[in-house]
PDB file of N, CA and C in Angstrom:
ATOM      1  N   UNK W  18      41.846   7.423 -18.935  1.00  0.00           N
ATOM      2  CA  UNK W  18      43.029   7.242 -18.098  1.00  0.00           C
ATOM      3  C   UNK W  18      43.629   8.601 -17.731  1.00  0.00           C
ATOM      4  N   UNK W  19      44.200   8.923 -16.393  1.00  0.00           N
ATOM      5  CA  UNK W  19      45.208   9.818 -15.865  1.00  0.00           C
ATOM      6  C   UNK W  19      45.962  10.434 -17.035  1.00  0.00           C
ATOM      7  N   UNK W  20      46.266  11.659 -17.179  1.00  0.00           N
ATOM      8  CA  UNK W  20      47.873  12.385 -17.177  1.00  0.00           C
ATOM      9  C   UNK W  20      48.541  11.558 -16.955  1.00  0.00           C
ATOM     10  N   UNK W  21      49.648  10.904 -17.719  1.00  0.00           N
ATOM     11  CA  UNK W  21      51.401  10.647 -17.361  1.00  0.00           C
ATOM     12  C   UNK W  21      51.674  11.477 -16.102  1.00  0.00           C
ATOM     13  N   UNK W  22      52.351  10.481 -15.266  1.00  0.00           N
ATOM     14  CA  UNK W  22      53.242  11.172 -14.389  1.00  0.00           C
ATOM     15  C   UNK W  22      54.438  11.319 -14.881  1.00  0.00           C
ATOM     16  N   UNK W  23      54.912  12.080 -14.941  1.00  0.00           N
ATOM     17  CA  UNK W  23      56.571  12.658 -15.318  1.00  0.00           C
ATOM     18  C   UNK W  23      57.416  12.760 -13.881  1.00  0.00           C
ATOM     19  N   UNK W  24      58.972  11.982 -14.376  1.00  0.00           N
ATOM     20  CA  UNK W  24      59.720  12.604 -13.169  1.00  0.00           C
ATOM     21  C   UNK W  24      60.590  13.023 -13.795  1.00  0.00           C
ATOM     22  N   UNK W  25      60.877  15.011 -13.095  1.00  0.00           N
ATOM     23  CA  UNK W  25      61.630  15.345 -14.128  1.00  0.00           C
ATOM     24  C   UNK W  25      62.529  16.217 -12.956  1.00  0.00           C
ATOM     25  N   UNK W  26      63.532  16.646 -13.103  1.00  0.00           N
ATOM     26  CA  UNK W  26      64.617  17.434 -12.583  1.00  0.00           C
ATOM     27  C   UNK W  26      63.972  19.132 -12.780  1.00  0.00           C
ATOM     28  N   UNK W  27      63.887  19.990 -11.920  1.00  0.00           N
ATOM     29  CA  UNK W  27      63.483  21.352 -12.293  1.00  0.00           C
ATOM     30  C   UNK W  27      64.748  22.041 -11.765  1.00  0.00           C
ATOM     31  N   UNK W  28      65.412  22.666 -12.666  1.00  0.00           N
ATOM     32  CA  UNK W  28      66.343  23.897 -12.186  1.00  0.00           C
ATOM     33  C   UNK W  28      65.848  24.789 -11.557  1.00  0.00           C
ATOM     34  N   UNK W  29      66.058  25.334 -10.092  1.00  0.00           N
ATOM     35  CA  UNK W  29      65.777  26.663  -9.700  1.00  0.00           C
ATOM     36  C   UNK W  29      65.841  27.853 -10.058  1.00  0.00           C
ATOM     37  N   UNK W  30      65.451  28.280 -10.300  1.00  0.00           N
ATOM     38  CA  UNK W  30      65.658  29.913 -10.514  1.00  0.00           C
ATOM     39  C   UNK W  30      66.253  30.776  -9.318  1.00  0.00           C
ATOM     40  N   UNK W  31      67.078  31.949 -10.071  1.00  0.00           N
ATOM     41  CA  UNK W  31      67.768  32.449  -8.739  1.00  0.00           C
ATOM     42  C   UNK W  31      66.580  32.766  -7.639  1.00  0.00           C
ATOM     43  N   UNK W  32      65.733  33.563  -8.295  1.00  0.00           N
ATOM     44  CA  UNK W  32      64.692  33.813  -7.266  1.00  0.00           C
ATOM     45  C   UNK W  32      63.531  32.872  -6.167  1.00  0.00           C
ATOM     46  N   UNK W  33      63.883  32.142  -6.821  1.00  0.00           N
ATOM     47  CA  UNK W  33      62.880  30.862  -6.170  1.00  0.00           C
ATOM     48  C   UNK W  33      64.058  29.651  -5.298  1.00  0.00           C
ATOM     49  N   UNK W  34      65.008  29.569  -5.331  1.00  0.00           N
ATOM     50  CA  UNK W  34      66.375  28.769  -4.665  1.00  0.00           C
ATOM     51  C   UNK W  34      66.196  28.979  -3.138  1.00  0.00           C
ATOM     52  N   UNK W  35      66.254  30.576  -2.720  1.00  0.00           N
ATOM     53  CA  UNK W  35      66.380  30.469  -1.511  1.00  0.00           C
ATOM     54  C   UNK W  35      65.160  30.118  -0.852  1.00  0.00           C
ATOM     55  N   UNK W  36      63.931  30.961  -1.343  1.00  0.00           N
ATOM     56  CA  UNK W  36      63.046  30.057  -0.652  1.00  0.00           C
ATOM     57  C   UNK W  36      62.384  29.033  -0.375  1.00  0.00           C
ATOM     58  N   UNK W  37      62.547  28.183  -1.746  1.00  0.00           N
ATOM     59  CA  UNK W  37      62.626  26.696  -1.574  1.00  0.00           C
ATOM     60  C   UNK W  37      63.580  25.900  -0.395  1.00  0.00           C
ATOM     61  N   UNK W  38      65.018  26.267  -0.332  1.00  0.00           N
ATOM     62  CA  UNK W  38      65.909  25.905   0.391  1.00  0.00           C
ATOM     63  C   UNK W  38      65.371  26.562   1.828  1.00  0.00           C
ATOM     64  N   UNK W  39      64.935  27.864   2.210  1.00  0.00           N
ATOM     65  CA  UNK W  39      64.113  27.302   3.580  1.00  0.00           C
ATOM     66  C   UNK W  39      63.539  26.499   4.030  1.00  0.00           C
ATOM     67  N   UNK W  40      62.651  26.118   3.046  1.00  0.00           N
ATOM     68  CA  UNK W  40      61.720  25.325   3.224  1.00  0.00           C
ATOM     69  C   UNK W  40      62.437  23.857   3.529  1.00  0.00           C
ATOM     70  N   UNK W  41      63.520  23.488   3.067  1.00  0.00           N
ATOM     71  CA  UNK W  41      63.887  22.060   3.289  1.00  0.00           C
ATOM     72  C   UNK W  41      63.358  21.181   2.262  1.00  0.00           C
ATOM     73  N   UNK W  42      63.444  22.057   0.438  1.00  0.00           N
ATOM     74  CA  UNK W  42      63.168  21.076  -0.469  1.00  0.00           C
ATOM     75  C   UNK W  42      64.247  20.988  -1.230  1.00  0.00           C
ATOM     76  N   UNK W  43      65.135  20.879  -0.885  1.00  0.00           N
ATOM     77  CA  UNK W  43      66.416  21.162  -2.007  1.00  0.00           C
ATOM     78  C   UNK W  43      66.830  19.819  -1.870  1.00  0.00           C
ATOM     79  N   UNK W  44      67.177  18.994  -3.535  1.00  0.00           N
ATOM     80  CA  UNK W  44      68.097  18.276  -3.607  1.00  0.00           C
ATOM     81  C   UNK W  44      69.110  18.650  -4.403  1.00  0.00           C
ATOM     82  N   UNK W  45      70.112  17.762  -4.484  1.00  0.00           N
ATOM     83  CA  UNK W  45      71.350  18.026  -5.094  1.00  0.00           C
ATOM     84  C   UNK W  45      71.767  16.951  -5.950  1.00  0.00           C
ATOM     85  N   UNK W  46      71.887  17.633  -7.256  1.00  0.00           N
ATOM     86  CA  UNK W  46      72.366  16.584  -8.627  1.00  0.00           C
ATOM     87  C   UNK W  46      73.644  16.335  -8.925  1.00  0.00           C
ATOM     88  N   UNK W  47      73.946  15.445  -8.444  1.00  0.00           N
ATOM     89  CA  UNK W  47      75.974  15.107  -8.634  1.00  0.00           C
ATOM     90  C   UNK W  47      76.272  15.409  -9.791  1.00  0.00           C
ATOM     91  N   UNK W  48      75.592  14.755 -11.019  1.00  0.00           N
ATOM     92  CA  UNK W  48      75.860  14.844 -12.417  1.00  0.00           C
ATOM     93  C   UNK W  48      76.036  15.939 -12.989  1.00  0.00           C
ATOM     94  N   UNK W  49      75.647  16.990 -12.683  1.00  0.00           N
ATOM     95  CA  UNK W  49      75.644  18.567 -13.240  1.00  0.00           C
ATOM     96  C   UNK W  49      76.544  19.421 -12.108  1.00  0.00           C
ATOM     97  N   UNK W  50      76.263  19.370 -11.256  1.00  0.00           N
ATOM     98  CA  UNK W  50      76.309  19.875  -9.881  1.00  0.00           C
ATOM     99  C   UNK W  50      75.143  21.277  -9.792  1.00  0.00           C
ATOM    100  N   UNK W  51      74.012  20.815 -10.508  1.00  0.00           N
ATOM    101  CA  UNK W  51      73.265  21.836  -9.861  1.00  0.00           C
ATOM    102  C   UNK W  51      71.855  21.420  -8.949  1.00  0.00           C
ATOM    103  N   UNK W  52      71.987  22.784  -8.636  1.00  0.00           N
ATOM    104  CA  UNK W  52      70.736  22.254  -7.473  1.00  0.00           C
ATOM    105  C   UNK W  52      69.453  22.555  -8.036  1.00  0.00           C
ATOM    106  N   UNK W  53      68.844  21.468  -7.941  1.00  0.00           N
ATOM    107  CA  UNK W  53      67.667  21.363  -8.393  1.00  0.00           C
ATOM    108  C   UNK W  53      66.429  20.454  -7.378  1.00  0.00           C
ATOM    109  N   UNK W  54      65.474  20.613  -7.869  1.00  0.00           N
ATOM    110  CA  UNK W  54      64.197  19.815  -7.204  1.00  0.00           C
ATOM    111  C   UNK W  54      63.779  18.812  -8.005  1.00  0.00           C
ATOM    112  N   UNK W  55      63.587  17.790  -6.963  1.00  0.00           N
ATOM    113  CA  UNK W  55      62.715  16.323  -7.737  1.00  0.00           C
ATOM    114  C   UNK W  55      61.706  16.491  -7.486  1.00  0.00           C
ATOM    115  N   UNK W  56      60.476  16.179  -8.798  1.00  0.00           N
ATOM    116  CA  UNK W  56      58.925  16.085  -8.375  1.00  0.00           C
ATOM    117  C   UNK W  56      58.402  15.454  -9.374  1.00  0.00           C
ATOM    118  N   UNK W  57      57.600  14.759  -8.737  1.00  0.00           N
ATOM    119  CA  UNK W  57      56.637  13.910  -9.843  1.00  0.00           C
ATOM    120  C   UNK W  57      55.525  14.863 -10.434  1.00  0.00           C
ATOM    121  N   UNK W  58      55.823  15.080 -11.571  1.00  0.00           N
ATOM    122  CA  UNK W  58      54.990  16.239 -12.469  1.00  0.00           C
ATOM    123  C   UNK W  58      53.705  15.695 -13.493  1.00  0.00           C
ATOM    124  N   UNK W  59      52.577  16.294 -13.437  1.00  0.00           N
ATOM    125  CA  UNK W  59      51.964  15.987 -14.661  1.00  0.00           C
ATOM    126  C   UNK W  59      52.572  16.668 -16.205  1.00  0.00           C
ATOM    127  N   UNK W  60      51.952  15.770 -16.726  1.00  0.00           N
ATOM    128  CA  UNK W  60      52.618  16.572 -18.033  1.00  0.00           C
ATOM    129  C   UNK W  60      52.324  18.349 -18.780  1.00  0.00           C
ATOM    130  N   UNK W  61      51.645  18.495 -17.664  1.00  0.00           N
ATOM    131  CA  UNK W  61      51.810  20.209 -17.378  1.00  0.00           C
ATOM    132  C   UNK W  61      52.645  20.880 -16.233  1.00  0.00           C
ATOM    133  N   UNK W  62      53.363  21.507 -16.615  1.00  0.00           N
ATOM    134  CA  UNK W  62      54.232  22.062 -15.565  1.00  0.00           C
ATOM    135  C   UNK W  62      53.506  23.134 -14.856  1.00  0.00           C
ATOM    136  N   UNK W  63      52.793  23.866 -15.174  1.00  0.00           N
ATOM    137  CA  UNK W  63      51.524  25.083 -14.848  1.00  0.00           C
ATOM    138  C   UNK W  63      50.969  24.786 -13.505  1.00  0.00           C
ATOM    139  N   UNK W  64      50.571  23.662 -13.524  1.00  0.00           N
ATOM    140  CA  UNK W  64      49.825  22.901 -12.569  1.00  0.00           C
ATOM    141  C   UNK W  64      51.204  22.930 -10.786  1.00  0.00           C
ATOM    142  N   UNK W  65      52.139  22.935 -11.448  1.00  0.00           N
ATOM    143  CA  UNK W  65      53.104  22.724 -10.076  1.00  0.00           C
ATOM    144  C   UNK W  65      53.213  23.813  -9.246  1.00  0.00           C
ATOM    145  N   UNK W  66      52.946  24.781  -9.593  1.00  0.00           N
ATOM    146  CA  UNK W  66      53.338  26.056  -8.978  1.00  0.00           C
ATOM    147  C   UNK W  66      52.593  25.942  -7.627  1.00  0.00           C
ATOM    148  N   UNK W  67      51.126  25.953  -7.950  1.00  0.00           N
ATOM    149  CA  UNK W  67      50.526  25.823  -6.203  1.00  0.00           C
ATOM    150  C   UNK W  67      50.818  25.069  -5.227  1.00  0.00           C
ATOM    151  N   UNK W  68      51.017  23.970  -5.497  1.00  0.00           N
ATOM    152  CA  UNK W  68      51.021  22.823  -4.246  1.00  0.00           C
ATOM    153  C   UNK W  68      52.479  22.902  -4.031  1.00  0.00           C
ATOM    154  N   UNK W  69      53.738  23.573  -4.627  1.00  0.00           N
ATOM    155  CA  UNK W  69      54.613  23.520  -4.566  1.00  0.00           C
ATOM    156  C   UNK W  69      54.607  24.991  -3.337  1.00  0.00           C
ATOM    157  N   UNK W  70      54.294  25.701  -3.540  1.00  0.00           N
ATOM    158  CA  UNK W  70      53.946  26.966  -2.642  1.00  0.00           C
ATOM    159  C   UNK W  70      53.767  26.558  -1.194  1.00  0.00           C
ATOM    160  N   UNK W  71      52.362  25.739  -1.465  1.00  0.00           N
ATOM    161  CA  UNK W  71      51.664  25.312  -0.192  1.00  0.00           C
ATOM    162  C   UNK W  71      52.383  24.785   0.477  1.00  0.00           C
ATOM    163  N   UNK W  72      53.390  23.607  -0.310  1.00  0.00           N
ATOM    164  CA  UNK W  72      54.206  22.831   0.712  1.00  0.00           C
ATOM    165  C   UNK W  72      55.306  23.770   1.600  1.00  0.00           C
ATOM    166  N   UNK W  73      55.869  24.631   0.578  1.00  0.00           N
ATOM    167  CA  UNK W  73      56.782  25.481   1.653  1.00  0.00           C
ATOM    168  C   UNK W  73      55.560  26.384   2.772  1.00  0.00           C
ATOM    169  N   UNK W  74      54.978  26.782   2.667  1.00  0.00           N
ATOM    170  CA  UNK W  74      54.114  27.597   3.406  1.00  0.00           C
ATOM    171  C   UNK W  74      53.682  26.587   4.925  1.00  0.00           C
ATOM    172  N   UNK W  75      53.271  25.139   3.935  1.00  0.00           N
ATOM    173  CA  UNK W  75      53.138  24.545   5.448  1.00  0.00           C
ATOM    174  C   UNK W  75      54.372  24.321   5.957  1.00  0.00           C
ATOM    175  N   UNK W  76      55.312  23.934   5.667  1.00  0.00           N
ATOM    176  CA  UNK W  76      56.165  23.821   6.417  1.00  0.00           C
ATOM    177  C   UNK W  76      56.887  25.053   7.226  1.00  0.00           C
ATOM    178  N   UNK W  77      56.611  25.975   6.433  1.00  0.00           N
ATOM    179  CA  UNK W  77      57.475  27.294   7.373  1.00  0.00           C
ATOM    180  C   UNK W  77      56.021  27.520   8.124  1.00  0.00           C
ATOM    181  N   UNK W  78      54.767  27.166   8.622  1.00  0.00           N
ATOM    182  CA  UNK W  78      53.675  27.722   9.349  1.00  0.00           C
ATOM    183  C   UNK W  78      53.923  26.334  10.767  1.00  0.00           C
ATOM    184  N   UNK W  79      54.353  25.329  10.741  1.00  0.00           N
ATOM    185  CA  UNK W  79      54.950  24.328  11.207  1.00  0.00           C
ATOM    186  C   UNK W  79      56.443  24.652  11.792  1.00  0.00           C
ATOM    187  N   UNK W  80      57.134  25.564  11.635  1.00  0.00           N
ATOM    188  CA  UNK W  80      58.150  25.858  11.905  1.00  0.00           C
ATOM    189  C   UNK W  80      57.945  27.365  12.779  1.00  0.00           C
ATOM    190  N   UNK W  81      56.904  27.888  12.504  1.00  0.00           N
ATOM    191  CA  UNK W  81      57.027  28.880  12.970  1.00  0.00           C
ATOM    192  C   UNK W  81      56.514  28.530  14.690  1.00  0.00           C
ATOM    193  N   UNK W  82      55.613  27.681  14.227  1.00  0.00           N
ATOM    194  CA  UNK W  82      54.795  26.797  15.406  1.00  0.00           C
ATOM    195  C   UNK W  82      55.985  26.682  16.364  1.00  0.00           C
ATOM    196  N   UNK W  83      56.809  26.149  15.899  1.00  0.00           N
ATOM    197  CA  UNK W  83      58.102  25.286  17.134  1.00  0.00           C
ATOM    198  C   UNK W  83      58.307  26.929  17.342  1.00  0.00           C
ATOM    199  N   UNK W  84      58.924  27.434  16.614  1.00  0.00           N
ATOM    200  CA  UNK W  84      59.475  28.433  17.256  1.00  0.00           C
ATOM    201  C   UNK W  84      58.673  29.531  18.497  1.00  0.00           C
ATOM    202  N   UNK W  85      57.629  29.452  18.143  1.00  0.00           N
ATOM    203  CA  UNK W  85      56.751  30.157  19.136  1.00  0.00           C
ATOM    204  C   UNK W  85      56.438  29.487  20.539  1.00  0.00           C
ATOM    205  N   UNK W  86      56.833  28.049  20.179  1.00  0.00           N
ATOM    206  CA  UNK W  86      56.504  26.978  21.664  1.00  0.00           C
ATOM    207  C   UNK W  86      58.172  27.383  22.007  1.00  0.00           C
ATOM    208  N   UNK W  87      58.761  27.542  21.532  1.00  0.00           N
ATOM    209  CA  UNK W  87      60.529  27.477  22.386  1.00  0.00           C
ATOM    210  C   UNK W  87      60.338  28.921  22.825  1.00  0.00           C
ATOM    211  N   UNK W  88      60.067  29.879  22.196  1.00  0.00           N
ATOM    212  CA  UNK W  88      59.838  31.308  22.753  1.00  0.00           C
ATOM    213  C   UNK W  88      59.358  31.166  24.425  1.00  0.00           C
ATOM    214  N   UNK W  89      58.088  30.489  24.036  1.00  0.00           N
ATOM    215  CA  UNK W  89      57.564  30.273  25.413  1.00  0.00           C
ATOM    216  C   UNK W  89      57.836  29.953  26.536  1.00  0.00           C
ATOM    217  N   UNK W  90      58.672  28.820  26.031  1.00  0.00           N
ATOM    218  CA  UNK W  90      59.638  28.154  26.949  1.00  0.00           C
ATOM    219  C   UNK W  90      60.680  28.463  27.701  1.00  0.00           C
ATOM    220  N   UNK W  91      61.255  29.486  27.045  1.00  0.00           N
ATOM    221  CA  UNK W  91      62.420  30.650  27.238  1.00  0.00           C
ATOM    222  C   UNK W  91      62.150  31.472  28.308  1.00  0.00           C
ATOM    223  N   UNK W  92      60.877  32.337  27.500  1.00  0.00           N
ATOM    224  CA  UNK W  92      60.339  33.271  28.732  1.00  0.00           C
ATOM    225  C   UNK W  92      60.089  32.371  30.043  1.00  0.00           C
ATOM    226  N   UNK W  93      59.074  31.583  30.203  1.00  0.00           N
ATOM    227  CA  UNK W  93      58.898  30.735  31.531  1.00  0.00           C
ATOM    228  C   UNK W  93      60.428  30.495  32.457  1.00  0.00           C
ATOM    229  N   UNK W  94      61.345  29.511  31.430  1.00  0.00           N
ATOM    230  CA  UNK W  94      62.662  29.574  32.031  1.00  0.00           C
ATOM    231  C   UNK W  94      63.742  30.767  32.573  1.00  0.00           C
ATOM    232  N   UNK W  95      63.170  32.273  32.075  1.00  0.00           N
ATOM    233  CA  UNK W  95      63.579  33.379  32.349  1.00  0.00           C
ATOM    234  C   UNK W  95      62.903  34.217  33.484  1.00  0.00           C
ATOM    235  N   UNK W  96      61.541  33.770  33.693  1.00  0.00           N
ATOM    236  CA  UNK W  96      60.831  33.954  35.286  1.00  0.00           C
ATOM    237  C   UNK W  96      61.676  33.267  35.972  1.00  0.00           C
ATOM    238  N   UNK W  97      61.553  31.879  35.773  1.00  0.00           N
ATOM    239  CA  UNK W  97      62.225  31.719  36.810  1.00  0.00           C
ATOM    240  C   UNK W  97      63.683  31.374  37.174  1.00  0.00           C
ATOM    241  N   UNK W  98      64.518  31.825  36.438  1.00  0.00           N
ATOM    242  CA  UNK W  98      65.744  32.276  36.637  1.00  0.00           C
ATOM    243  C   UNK W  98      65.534  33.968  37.548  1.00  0.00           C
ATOM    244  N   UNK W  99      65.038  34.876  37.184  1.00  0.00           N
ATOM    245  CA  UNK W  99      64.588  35.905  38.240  1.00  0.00           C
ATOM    246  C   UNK W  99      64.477  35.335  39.813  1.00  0.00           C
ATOM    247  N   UNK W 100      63.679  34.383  39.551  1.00  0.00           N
ATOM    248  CA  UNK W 100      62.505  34.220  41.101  1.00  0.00           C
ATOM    249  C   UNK W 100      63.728  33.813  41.529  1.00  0.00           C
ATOM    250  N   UNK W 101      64.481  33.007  40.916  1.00  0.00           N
ATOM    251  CA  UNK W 101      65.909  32.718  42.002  1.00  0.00           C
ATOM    252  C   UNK W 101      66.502  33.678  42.317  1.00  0.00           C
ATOM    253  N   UNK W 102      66.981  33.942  41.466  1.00  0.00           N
ATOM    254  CA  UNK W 102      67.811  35.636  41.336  1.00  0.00           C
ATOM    255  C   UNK W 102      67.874  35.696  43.077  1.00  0.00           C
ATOM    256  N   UNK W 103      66.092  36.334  42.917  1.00  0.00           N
ATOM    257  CA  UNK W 103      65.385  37.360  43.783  1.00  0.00           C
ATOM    258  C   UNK W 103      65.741  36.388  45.362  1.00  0.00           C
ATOM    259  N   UNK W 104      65.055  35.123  45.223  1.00  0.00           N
ATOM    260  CA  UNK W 104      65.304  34.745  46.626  1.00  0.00           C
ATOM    261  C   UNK W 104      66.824  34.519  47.077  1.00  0.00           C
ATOM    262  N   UNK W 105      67.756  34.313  46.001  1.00  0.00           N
ATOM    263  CA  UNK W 105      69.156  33.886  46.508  1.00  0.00           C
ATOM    264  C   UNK W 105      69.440  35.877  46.908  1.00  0.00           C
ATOM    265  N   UNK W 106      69.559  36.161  46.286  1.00  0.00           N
ATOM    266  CA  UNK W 106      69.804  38.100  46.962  1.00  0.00           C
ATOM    267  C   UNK W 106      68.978  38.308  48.311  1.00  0.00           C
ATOM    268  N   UNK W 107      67.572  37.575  48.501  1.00  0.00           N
ATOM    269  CA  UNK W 107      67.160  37.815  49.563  1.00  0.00           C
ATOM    270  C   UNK W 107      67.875  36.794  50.737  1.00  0.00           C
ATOM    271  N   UNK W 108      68.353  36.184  50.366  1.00  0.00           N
ATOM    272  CA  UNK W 108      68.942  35.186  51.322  1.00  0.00           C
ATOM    273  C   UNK W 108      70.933  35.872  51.557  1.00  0.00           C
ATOM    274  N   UNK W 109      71.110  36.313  50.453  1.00  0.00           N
ATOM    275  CA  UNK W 109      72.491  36.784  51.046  1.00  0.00           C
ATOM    276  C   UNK W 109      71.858  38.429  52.013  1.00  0.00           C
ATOM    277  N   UNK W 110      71.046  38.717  51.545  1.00  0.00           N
ATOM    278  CA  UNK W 110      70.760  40.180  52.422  1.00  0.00           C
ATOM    279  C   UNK W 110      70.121  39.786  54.055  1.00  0.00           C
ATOM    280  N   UNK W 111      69.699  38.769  53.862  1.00  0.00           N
ATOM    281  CA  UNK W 111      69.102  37.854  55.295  1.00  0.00           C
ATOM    282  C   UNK W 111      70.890  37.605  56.176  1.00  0.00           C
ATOM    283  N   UNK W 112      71.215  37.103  55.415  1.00  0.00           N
ATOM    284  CA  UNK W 112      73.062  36.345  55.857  1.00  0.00           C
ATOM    285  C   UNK W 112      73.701  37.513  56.360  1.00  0.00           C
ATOM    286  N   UNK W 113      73.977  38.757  55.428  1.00  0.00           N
ATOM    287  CA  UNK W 113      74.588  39.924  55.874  1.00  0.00           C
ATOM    288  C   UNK W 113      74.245  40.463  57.117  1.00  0.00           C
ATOM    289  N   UNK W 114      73.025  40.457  57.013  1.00  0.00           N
ATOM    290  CA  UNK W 114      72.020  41.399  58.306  1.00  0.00           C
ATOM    291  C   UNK W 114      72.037  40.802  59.816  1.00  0.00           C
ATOM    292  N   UNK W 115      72.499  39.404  59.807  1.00  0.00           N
ATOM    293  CA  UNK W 115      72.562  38.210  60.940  1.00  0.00           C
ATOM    294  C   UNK W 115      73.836  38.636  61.031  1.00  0.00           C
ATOM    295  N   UNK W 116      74.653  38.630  60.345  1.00  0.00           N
ATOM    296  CA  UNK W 116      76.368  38.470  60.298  1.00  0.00           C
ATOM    297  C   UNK W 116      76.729  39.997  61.482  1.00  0.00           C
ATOM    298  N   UNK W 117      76.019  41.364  60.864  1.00  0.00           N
ATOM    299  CA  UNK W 117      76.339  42.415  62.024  1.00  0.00           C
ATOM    300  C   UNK W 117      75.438  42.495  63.225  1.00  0.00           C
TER     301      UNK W 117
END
């Protein structure tokens, strides 16, 4: 038979808090008031460290994703905010030039 699954409360460490909390794994324990993570653990804790990694990693490689598609999006929307620019200036310099 399997390892026990354990569900156990893990306190963060100062060093490991914030980057967990990028990641979007943080819960919050009313009873203590500290912040900690829920995970279903084998009865080795050793074992958590990797997949716990991976998960923030995919998720900030998933995040970085969006951010590079909105980048894109930006620039495109910033051509063509120019191209207007350019033809509305060419159209008041057209207007001026008729006007004398």
């Amino acid at each position: 038979m399997q390892e026990l699954l354990l569900l156990k409360f893990l306190k963060l460490s100062d060093r490991a808090a914030p980057m967990l909390q990028s990641c979007g794994l943080q819960f919050y324990n009313k009873l203590n008031n500290l912040h900690c993570l829920l995970f279903i653990l084998p009865s080795t804790t050793t074992t958590v460290q990797a997949p716990l990694v991976t998960m923030c990693s995919e998720k900030r490689t998933r995040n970085e994703e969006r951010r590079e598609e909105q980048d894109k999006r930006g620039e495109k929307n910033k051509t063509r905010q120019e191209r207007r620019g350019k033809k509305r200036q060419r159209g008041e310099e057209r207007r001026g030039e008729e006007r004398t």
